[in-house]
Short mmCIF file of C-alpha atoms and ligand atoms in Angstrom, two decimals:
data_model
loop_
_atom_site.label_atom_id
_atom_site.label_comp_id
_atom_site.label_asym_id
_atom_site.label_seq_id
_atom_site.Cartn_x
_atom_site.Cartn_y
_atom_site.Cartn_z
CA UNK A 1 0.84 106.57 -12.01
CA UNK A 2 1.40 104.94 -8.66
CA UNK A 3 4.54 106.45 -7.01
CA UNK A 4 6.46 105.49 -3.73
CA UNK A 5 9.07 107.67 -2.32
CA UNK A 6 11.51 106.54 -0.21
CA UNK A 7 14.30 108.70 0.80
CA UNK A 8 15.66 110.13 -1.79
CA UNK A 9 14.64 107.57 -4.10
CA UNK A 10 11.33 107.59 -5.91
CA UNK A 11 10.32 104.17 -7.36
CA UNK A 12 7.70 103.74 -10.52
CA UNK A 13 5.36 100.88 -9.65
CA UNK A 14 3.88 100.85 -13.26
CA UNK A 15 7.40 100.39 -14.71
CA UNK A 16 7.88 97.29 -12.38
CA UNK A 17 6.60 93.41 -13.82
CA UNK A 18 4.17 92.86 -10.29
CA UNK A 19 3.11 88.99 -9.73
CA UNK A 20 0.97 87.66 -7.46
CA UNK A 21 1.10 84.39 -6.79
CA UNK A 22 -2.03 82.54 -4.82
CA UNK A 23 -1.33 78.99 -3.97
CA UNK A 24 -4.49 76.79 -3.52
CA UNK A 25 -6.17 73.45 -2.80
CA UNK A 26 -9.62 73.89 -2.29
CA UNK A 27 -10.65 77.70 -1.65
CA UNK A 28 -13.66 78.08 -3.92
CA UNK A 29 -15.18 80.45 -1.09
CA UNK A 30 -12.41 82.83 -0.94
CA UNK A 31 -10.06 82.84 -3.45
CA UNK A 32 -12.08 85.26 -5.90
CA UNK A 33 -11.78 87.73 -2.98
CA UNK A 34 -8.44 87.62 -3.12
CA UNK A 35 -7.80 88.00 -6.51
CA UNK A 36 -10.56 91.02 -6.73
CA UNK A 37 -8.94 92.53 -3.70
CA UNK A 38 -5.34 92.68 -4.81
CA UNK A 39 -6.51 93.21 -8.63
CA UNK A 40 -7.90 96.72 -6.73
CA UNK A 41 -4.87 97.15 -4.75
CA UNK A 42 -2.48 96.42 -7.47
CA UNK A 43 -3.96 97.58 -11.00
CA UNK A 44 -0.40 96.63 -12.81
CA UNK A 45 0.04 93.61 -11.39
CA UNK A 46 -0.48 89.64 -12.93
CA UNK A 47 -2.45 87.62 -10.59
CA UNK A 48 -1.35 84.03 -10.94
CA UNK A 49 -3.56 81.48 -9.10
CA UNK A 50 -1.66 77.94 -8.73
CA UNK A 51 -4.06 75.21 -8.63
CA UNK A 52 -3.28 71.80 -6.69
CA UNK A 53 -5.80 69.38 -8.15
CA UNK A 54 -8.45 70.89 -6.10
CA UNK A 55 -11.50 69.27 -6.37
CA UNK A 56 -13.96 72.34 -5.66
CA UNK A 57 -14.84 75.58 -8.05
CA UNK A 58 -11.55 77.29 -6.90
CA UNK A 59 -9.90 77.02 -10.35
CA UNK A 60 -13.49 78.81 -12.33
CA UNK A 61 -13.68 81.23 -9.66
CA UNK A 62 -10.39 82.63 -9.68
CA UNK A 63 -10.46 82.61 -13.33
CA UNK A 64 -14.06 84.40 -13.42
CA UNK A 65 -12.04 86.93 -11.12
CA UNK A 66 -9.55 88.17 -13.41
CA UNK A 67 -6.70 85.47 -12.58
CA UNK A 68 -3.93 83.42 -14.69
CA UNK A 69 -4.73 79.35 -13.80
CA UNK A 70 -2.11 77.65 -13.66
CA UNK A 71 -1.84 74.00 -12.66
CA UNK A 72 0.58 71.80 -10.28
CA UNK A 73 0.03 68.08 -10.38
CA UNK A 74 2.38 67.04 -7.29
CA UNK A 75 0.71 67.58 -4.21
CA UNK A 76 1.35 70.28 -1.57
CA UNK A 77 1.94 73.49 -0.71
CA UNK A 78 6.01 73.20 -1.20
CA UNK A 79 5.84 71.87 -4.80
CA UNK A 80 3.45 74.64 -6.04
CA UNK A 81 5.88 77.89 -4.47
CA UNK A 82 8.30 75.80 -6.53
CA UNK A 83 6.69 76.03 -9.34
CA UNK A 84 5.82 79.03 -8.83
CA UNK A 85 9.53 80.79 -8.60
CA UNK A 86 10.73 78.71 -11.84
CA UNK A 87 7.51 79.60 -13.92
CA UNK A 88 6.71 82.96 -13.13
CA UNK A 89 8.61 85.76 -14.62
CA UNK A 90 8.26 89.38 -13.08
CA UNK A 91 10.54 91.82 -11.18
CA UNK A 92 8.94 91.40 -7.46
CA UNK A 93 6.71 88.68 -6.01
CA UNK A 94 3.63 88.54 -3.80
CA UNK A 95 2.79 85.51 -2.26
CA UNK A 96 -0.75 85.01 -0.01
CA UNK A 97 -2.80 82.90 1.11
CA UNK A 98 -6.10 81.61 -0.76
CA UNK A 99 -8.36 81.49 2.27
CA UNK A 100 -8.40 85.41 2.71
CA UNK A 101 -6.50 85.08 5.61
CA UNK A 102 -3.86 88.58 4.97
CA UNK A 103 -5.17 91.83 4.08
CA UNK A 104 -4.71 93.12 0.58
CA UNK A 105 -4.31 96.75 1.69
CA UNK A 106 -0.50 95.92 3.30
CA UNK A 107 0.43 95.19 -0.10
CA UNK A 108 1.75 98.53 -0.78
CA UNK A 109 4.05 98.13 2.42
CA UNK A 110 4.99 94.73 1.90
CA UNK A 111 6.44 94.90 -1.43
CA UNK A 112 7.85 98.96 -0.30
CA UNK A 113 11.43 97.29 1.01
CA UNK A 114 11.77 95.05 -1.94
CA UNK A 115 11.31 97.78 -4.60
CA UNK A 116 13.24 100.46 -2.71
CA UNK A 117 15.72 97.71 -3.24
CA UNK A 118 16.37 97.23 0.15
CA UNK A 119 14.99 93.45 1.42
CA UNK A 120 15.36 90.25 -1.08
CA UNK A 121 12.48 88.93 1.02
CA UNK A 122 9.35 91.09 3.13
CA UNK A 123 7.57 88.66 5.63
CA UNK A 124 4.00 89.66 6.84
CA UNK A 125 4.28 88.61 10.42
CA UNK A 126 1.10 87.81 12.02
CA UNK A 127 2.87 87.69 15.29
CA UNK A 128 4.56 91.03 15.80
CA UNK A 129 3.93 92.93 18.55
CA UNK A 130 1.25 95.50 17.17
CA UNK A 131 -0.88 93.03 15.20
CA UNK A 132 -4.30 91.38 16.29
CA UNK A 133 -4.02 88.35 14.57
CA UNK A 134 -7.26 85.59 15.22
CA UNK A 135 -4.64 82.52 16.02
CA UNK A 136 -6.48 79.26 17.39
CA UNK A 137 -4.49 78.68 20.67
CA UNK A 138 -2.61 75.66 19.46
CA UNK A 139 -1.53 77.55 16.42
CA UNK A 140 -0.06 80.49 18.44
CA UNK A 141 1.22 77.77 20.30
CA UNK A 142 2.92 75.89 17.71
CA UNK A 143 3.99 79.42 15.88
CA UNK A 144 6.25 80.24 19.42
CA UNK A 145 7.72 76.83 19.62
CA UNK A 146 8.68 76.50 15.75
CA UNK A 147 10.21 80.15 16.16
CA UNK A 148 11.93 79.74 19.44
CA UNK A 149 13.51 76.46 18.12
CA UNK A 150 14.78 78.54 14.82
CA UNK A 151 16.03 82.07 16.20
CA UNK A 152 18.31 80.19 18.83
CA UNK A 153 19.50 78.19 16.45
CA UNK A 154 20.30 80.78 13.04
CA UNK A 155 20.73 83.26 15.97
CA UNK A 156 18.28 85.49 14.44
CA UNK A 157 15.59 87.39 15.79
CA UNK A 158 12.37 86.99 13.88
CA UNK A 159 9.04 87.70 15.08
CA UNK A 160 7.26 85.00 12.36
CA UNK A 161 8.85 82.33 10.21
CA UNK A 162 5.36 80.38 9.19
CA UNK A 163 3.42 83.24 7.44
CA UNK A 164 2.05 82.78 3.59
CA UNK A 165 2.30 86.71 3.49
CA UNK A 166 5.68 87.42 1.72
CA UNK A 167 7.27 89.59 -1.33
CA UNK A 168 10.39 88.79 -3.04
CA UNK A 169 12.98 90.39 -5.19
CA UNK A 170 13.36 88.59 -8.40
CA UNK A 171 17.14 88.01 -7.68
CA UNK A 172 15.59 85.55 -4.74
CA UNK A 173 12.73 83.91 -6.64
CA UNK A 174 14.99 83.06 -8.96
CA UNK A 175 18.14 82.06 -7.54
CA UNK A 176 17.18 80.01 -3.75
CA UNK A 177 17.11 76.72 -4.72
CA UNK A 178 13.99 74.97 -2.57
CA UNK A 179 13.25 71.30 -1.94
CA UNK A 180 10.47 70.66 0.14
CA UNK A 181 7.24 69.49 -1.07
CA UNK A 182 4.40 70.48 2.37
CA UNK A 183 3.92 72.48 4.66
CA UNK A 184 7.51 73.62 5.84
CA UNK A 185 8.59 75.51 2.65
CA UNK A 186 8.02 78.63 4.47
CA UNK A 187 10.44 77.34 7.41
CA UNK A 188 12.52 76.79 4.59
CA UNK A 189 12.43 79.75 2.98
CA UNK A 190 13.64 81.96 6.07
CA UNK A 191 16.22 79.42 7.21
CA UNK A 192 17.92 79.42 3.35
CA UNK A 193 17.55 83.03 3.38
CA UNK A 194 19.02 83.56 6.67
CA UNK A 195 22.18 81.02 5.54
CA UNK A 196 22.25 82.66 2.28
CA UNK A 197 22.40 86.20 3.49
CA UNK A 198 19.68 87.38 1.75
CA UNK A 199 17.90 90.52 3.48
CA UNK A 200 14.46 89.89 5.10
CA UNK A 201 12.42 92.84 6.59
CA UNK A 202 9.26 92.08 8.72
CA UNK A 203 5.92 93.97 8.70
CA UNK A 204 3.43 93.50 10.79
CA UNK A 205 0.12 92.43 9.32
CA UNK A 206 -3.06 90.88 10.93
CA UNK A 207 -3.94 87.73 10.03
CA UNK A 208 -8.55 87.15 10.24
CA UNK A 209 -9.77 83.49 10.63
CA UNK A 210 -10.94 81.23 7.75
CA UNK A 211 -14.71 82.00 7.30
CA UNK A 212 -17.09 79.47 8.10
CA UNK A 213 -17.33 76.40 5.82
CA UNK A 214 -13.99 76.89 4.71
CA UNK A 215 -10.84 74.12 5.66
CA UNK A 216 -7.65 74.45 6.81
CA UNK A 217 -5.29 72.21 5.10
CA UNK A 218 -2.61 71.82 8.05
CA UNK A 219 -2.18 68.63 9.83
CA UNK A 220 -1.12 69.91 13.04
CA UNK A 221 0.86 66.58 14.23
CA UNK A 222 2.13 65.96 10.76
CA UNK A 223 3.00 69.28 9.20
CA UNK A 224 4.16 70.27 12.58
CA UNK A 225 6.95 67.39 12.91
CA UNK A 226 7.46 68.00 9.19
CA UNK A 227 8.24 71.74 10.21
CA UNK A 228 10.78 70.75 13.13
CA UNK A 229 12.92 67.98 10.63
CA UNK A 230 13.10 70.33 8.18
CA UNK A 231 14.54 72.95 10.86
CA UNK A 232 17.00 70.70 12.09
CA UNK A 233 17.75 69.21 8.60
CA UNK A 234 18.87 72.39 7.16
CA UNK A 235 20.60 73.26 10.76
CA UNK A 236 23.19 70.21 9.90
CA UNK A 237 23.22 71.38 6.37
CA UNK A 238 24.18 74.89 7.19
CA UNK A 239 25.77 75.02 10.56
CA UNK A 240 27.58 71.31 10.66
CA UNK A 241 30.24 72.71 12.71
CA UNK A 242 27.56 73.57 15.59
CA UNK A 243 25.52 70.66 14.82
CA UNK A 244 28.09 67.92 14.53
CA UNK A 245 29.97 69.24 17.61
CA UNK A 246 26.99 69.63 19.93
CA UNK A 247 26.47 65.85 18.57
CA UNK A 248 30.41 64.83 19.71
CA UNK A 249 30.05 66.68 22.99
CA UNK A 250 27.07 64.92 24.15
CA UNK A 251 28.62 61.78 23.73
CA UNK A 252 31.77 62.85 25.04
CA UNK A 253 30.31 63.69 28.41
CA UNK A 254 28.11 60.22 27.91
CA UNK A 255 31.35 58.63 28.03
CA UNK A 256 32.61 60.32 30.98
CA UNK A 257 29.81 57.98 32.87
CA UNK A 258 31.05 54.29 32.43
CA UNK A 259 34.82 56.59 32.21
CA UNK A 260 34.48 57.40 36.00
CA UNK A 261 33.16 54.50 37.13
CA UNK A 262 35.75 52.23 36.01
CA UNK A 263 38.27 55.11 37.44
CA UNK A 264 36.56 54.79 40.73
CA UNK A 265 36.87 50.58 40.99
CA UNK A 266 40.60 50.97 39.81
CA UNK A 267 41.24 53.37 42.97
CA UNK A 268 39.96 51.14 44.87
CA UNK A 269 40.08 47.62 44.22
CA UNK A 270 43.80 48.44 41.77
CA UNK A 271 42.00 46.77 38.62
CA UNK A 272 39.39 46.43 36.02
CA UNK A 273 36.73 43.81 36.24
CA UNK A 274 34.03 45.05 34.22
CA UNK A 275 35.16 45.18 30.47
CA UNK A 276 31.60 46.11 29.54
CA UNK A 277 32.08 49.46 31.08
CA UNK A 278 35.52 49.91 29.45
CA UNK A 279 34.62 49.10 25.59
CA UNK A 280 31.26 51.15 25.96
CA UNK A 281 33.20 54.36 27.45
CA UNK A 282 35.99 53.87 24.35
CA UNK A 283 32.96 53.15 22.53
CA UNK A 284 30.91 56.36 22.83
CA UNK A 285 34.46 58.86 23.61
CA UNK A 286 35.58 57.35 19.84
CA UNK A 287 32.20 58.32 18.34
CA UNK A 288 31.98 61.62 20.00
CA UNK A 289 35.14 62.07 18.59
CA UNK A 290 34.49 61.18 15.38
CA UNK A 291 31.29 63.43 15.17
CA UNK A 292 33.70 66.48 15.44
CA UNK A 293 35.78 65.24 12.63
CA UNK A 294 32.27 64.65 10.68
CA UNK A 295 31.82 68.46 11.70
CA UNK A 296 35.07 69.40 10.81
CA UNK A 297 34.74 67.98 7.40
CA UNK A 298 31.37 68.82 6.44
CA UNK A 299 32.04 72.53 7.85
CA UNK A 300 34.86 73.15 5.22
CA UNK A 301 32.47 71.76 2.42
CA UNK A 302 29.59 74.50 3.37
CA UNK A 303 32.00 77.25 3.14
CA UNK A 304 33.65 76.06 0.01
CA UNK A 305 29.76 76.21 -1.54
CA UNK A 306 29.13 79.28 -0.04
CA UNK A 307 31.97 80.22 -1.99
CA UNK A 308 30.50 78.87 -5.17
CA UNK A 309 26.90 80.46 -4.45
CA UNK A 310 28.33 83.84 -3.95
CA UNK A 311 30.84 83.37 -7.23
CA UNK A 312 27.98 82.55 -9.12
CA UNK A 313 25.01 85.17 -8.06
CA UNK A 314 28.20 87.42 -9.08
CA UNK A 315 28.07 85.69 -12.25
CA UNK A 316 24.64 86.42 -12.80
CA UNK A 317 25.18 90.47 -11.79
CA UNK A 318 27.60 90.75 -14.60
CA UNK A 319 26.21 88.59 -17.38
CA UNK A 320 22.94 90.67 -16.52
CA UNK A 321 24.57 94.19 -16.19
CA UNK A 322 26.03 93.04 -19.76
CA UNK A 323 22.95 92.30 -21.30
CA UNK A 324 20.79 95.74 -19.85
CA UNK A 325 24.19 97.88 -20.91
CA UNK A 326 24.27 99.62 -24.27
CA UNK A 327 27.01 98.05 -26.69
CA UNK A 328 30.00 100.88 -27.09
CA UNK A 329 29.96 102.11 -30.43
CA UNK A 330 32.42 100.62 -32.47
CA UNK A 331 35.20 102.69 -33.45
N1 LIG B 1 -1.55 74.57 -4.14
C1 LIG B 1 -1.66 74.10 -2.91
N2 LIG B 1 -1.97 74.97 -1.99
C2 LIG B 1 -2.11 74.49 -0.76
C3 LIG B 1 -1.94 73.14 -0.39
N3 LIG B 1 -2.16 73.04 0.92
C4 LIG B 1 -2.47 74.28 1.31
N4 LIG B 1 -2.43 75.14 0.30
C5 LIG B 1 -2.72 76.57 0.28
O1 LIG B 1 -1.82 77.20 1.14
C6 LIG B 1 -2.46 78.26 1.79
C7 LIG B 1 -2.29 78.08 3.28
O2 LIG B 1 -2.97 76.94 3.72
P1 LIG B 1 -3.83 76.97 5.05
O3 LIG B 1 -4.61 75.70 5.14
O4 LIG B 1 -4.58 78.24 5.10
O5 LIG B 1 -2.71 76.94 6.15
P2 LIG B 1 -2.46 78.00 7.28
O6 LIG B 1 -2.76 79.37 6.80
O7 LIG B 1 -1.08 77.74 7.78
O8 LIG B 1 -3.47 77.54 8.42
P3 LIG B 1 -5.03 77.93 8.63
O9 LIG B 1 -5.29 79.26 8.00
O10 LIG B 1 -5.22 77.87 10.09
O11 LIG B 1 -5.82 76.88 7.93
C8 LIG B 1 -3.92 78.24 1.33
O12 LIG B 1 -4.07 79.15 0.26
C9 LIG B 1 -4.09 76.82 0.84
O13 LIG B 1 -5.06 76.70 -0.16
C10 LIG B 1 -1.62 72.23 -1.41
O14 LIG B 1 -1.45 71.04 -1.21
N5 LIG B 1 -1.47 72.78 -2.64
MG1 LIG B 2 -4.56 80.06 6.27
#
């Protein structure tokens, strides 16, 4: 029986529901390695494979390899993690890569956190100072921007928010409600875990280049523009306030420039002559104006569903601590 001890605690891996969930479009050269090398480093655990209409063998290899097929017919990477979460029932979650990217042997640390009960979500960061990971250039690149862009503006210190390497507690699978159908549901997993308070621990894990012959399946231009809107979708979403009033300031100020100017010819010619000038600097100080109130308004909304999420997860604890308790003996 595999055992883990942490502190004081000592945690039963056989006694825990393990799934490991492989999303893939096309990986017929790697994905039975996967599945064979996490079926070794994880005995107990289900190996789900989520197939996305590929076109190749991945679907009979993985299946030849000891893994559950299931299918997705809406294509992309975000619609199969969804499918995922709302299909699969276990206790934790692995997610990884099809192209053999992650290695299976930081299992064992990844999912550590999550069954000491300490981290609703582990992230395998590629980019933490420790690893080697084989990143093209443009894709350490990209990686730096995309992560830049999000820690200054969850104010958050991450080392890796685009990795496929993750576990999850089952109280995350099952209650983070996700959206996006390509390439940024990992973006959007951190940022709604970050907003939602969830805990997220970081381990650092090497990530090896695709082999030869196999294809990556990002579109840099595409998936990376995807990656950005989605950042600063769910920025308004979360953080209107911030948003909405970095929105009002700019124009504010913008309005300061035709503002002055029309100051300036009334000290010295004692009256207005360009009404231009005048309706566009009443036109942008009203709109910066109103993108506060927008903020304002939008702010008090968030925290009112905050309040919701939080009464309901609360919900959840007690309708399942009811359910796992013995009934009291009737007198
Ligand atoms: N099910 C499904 N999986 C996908 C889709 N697109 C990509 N994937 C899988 O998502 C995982 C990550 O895709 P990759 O192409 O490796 O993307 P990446 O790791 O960010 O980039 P590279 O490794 O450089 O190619 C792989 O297992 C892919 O098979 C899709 O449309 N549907
Ligand atoms: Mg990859």
């Amino acid at each position: 029986m595999l055992r883990l001890a942490a502190n004081e605690d000592v945690v039963d891996i056989s006694s825990q529901r393990i799934a490991v969930l492989i999303p893939c479009y096309n990986e017929e050269l790697t994905v039975a390695d996967v599945v064979r090398d996490f079926r070794a480093e994880l005995p107990h655990a289900r190996i789900y494979v989520f197939d996305n209409n590929s076109t190749d063998e991945t679907a009979a290899r993985a299946r030849a390899a000891g893994a559950t097929i299931l299918s997705e017919s809406r294509q992309g990477k975000g619609f199969v993690v969804q499918a995922m979460f709302r299909r699969v029932d276990a206790d934790v979650y692995v997610m990884v890569d099809g192209d053999n990217a992650f290695p299976a042997s930081a299992v064992h640390q990844l999912i550590a956190p999550v069954l000491r009960g300490e981290a609703d979500m582990v992230v395998g960061s590629r980019l933490h100072p420790g690893t080697a990971s084989e990143f093209r250039p443009i894709n350490r690149l990209a990686n730096r921007l995309v992560l830049t862009v999000l820690n200054s503006m969850f104010r958050v210190q991450l080392t890796d928010v685009l990795s496929g390497y993750r576990a999850f507690s089952r109280g995350f699978v099952k209650t983070l409600p996700l959206f996006g159908g390509g390439f940024a549901i990992e973006t959007e997993l951190t940022i709604k875990a970050v907003a939602r308070g969830f805990r997220i621990v970081e381990i650092p894990t090497s990530l090896t280049a695709r082999p030869e012959g196999s294809h990556s399946k990002v579109r840099f231009f595409r998936d990376g523009f995807l990656i950005l809107n989605t950042i600063l979708a769910l920025f308004r979403d979360y953080q209107p306030l911030t948003f909405f009033g970095i929105a009002g300031l700019l124009l504010v100020v913008l309005s300061l420039i035709p503002g002055v100017a029309l100051m300036l010819e009334y000290a010295r010619r004692g009256a207005f002559t360009r009404p231009v000038l005048a309706v566009v600097a009443v036109g942008l100080f009203l709109s910066g104006m109103l993108a506060f109130a927008v903020g304002l308004v939008l702010h008090s909304i968030a925290r009112r569903s905050q309040e919701f999420d939080y009464q309901i997860q609360v919900l959840g604890d007690e309708l399942r601590a009811r359910v796992s308790r013995p009934p009291h003996d009737e007198e």
